[in-house]
CSV table of C-alpha atoms and ligand atoms in Angstrom, one decimal:
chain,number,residue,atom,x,y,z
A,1,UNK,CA,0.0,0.0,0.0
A,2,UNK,CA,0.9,3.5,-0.4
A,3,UNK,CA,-0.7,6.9,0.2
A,4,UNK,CA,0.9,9.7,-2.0
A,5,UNK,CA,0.0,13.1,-0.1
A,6,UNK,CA,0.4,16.2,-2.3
A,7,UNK,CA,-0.2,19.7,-1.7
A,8,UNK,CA,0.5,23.3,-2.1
A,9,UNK,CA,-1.2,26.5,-3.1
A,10,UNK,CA,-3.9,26.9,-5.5
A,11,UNK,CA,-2.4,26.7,-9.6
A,12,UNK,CA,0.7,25.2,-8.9
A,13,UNK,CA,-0.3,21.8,-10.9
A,14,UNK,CA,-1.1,19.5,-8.3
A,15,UNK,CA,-4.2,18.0,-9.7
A,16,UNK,CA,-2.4,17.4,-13.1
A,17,UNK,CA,0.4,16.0,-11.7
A,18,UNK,CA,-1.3,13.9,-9.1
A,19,UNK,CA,-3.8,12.7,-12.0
A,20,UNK,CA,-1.0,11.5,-13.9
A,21,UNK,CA,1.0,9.9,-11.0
A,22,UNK,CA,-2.2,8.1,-10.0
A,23,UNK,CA,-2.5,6.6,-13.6
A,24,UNK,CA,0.6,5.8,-13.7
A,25,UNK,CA,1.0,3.5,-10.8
A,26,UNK,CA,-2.8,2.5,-11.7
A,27,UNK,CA,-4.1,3.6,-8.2
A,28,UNK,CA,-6.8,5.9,-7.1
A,29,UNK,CA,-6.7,9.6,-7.3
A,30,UNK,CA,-9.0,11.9,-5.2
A,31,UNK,CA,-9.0,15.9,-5.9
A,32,UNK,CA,-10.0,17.7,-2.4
A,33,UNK,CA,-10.1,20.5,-3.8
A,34,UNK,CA,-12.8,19.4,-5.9
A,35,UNK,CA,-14.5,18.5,-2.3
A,36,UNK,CA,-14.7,22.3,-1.4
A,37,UNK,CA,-15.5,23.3,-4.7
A,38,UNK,CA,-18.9,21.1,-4.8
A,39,UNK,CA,-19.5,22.6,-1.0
A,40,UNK,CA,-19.3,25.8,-1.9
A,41,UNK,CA,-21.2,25.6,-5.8
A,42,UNK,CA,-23.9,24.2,-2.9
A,43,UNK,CA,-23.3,26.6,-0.6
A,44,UNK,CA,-24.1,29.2,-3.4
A,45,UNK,CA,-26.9,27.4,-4.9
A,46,UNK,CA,-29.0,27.4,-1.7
A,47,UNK,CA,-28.0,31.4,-0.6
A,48,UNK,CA,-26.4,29.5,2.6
A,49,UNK,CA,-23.7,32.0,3.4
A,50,UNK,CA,-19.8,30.9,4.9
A,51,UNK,CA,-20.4,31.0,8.4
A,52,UNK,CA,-21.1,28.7,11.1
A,53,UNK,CA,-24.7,28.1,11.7
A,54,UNK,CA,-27.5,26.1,11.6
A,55,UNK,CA,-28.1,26.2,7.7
A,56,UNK,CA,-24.8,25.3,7.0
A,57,UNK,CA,-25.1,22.5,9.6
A,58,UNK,CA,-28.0,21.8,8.3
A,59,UNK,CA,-26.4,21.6,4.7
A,60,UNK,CA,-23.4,19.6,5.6
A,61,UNK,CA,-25.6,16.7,7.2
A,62,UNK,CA,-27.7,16.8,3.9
A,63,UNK,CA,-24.8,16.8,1.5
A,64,UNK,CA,-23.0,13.8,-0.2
A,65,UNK,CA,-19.7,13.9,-2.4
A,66,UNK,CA,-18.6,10.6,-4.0
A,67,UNK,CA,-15.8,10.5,-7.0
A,68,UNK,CA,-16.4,7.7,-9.6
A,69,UNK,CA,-14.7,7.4,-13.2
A,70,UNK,CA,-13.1,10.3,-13.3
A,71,UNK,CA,-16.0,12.3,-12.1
A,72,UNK,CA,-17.3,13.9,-8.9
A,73,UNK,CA,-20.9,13.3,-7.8
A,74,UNK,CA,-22.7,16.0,-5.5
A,75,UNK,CA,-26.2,14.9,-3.9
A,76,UNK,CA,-25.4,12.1,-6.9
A,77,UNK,CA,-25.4,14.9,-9.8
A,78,UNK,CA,-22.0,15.1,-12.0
A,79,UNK,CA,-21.0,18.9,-11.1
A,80,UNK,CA,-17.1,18.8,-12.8
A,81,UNK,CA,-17.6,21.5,-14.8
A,82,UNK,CA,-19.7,23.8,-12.5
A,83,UNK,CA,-17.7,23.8,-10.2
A,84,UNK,CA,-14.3,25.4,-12.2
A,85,UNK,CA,-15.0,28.9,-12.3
A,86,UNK,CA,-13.6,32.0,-10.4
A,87,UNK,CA,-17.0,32.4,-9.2
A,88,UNK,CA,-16.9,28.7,-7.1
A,89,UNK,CA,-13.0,29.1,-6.8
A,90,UNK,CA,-13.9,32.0,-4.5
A,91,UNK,CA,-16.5,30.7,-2.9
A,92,UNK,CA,-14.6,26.9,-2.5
A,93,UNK,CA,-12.1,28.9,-0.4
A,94,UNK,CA,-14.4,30.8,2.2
A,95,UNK,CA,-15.7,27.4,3.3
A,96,UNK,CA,-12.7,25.9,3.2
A,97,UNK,CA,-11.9,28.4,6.1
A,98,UNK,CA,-15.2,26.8,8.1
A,99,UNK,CA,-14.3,24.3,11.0
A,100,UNK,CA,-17.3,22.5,10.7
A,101,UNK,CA,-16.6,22.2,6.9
A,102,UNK,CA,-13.2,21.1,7.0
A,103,UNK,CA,-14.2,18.0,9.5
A,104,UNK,CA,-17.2,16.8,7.3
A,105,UNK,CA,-14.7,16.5,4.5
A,106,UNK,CA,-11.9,14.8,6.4
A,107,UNK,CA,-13.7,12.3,7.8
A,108,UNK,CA,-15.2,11.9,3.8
A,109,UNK,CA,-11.5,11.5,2.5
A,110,UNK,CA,-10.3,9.7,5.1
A,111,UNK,CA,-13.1,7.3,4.6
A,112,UNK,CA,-12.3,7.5,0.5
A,113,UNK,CA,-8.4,6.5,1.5
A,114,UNK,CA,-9.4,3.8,3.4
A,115,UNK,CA,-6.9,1.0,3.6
A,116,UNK,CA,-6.0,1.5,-0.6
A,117,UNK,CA,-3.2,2.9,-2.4
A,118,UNK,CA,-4.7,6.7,-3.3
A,119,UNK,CA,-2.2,10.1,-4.8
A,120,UNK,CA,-4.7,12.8,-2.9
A,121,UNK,CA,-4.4,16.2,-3.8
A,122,UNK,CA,-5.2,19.8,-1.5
A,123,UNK,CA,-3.9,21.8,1.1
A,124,UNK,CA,-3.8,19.7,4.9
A,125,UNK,CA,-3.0,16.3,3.2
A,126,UNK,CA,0.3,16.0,4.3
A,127,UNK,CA,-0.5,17.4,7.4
A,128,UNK,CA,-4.2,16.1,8.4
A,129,UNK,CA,-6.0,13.7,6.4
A,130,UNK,CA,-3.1,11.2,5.8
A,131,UNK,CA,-0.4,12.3,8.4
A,132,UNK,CA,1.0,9.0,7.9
A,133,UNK,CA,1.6,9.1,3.5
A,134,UNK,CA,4.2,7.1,2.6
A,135,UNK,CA,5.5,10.0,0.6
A,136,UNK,CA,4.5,13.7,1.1
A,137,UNK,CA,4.9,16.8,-1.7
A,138,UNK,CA,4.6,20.6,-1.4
A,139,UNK,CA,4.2,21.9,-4.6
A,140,UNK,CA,4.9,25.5,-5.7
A,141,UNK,CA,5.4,27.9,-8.1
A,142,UNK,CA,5.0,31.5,-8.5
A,143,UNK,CA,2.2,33.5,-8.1
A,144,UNK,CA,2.9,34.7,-11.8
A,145,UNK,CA,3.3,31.3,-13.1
A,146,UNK,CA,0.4,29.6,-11.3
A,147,UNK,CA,-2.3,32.3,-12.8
A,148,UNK,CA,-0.9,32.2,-16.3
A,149,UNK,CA,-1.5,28.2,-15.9
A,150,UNK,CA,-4.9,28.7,-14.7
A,151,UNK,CA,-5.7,31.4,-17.6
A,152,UNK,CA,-4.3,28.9,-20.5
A,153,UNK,CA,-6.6,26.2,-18.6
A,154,UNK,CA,-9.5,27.8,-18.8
A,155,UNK,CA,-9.3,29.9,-22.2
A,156,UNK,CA,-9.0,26.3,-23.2
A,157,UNK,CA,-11.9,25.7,-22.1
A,158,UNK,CA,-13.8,28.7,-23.5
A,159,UNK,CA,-14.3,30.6,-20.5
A,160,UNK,CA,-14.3,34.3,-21.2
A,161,UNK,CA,-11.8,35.4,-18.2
A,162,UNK,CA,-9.0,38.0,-17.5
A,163,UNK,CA,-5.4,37.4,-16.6
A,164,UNK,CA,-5.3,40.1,-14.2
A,165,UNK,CA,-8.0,38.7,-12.1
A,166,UNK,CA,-6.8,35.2,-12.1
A,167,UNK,CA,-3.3,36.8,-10.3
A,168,UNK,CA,-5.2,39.2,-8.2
A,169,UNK,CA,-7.5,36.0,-7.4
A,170,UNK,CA,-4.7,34.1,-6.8
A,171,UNK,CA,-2.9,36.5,-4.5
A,172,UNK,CA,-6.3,36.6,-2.5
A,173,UNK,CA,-7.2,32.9,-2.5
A,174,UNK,CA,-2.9,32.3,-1.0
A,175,UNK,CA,-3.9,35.0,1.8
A,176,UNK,CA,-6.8,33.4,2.7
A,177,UNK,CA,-5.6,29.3,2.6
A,178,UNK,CA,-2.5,30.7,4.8
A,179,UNK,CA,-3.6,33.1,7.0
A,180,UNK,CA,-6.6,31.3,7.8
A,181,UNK,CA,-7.4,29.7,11.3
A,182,UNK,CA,-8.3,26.7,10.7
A,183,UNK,CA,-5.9,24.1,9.2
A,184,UNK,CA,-3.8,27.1,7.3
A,185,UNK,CA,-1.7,25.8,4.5
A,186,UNK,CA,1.2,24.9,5.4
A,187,UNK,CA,3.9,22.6,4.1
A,188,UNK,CA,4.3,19.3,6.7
A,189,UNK,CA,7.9,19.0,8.1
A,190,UNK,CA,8.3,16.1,6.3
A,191,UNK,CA,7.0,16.7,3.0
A,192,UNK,CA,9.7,17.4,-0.4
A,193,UNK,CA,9.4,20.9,-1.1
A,194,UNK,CA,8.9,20.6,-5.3
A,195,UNK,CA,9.3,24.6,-6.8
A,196,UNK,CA,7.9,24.0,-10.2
A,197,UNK,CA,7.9,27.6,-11.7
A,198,UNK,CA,10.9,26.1,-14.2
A,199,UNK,CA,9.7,22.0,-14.6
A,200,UNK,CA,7.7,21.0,-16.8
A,201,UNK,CA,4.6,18.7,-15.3
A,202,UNK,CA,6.5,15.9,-16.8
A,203,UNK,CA,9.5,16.5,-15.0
A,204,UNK,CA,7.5,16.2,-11.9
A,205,UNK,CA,5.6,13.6,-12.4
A,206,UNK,CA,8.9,11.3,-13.0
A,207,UNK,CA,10.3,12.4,-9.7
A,208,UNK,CA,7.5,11.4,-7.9
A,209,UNK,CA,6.9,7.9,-9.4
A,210,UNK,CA,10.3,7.0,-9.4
A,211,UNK,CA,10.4,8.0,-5.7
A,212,UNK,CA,6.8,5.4,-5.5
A,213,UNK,CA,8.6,2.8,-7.3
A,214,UNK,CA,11.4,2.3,-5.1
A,215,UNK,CA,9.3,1.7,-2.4
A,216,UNK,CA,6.9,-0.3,-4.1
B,309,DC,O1,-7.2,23.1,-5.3
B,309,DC,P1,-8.5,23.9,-5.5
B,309,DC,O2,-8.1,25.2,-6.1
B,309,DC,O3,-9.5,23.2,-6.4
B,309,DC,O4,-9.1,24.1,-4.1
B,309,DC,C1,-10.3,24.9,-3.9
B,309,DC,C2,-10.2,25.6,-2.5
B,309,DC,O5,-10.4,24.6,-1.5
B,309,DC,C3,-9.0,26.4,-2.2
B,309,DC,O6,-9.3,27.7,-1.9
B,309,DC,C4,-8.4,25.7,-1.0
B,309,DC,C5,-9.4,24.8,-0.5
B,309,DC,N1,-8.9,23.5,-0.1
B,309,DC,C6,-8.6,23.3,1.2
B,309,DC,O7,-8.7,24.2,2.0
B,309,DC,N2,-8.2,22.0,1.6
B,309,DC,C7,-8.0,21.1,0.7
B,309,DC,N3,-7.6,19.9,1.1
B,309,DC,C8,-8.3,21.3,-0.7
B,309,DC,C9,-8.7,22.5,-1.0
């Protein structure tokens, strides 16, 4: 068995990288990110605002989040594409900064870990959900490099958005994952600081499967 734990700030080519790894090794791959995201596309949907009350407690023991094929489920609806915009990215991260948020989807992803071989991606992976990972990433880059990555991604994908606001966003969203209370993003002592504002995602992705197979 072994649990690949990587995180980092928002941009930096986690979820492409742990995508691939997972393939690679032909194990499971689970996005948290993607978690918050569908919480907060919810959150937004039922005009439940970020803070800690009996709606959102309400919500959160009314809410389901499964991954299957490639896709996530929420309340057993495929939401993958709803949930990419700046709009949700925004919204992912202010209740990401909610306690009673943050255990729901622990206990989810500790559940989705289970005793299996799983590359999860977020921010308190190395550091809360799988303390334990047999091998532990931080992922960087620049704050430059990480919005013109998230631009190109979603041009790609015909979204009409502006550069500028994707770095100003991306500034924010940093702020807010590091300074926040609650689980603050931080990179666990014993996790490989990766700076990939000058590798390519291939470059990456060999490091960390070559580091997997010799311990597989
Ligand atoms: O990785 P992402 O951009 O899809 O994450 C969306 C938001 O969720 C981001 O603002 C940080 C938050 N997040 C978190 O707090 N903990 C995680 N394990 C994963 C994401």
């Amino acid at each position: 068995m072994i649990r690949i734990a990587i995180d980092g700030p928002s941009g930096a080519g986690k979820s492409t990288v742990a995508k691939a790894v997972a393939e690679r090794l032909g194990i499971d791959y689970i996005d948290t990110g993607a978690m918050y995201r569908a919480l907060g596309y919810k959150m937004k949907l039922k005009k439940v605002e970020p803070v800690e009350d009996d709606r959102l407690a309400e919500l959160l023991n009314s809410t389901e989040i499964d991954f299957s094929e490639g896709n996530i489920f929420l309340d057993g609806e495929i939401v993958n594409d709803r949930i990419r915009t700046p709009e949700i990215s925004m919204a992912a991260s202010a209740c990401s900064a909610l306690a009673s948020v943050r255990k729901k989807l622990v206990e989810i992803q500790q559940g989705m870990a289970g005793r299996k071989s799983v590359v999860m991606d977020g921010r308190d992976i190395g550091t809360v959900v799988l303390p334990d990972a047999e091998l532990k990433y931080f992922i960087t880059a620049s704050p430059e490099e990480r919005a013109s990555r998230r631009y190109r991604e979603l041009i790609a994908k015909g979204q009409d958005v502006s550069y500028d606001r994707i770095l100003s966003e991306t500034c924010e969203r940093d702020h807010n994952d590091s300074t926040r209370e609650v689980t603050p993003l931080r990179r666990a002592d014993d996790a490989v600081l990766l700076d990939t504002t000058d590798m390519t995602a291939e470059e990456v992705i060999n490091r960390i499967c070559t580091d997997a197979c010799k311990m597989i």
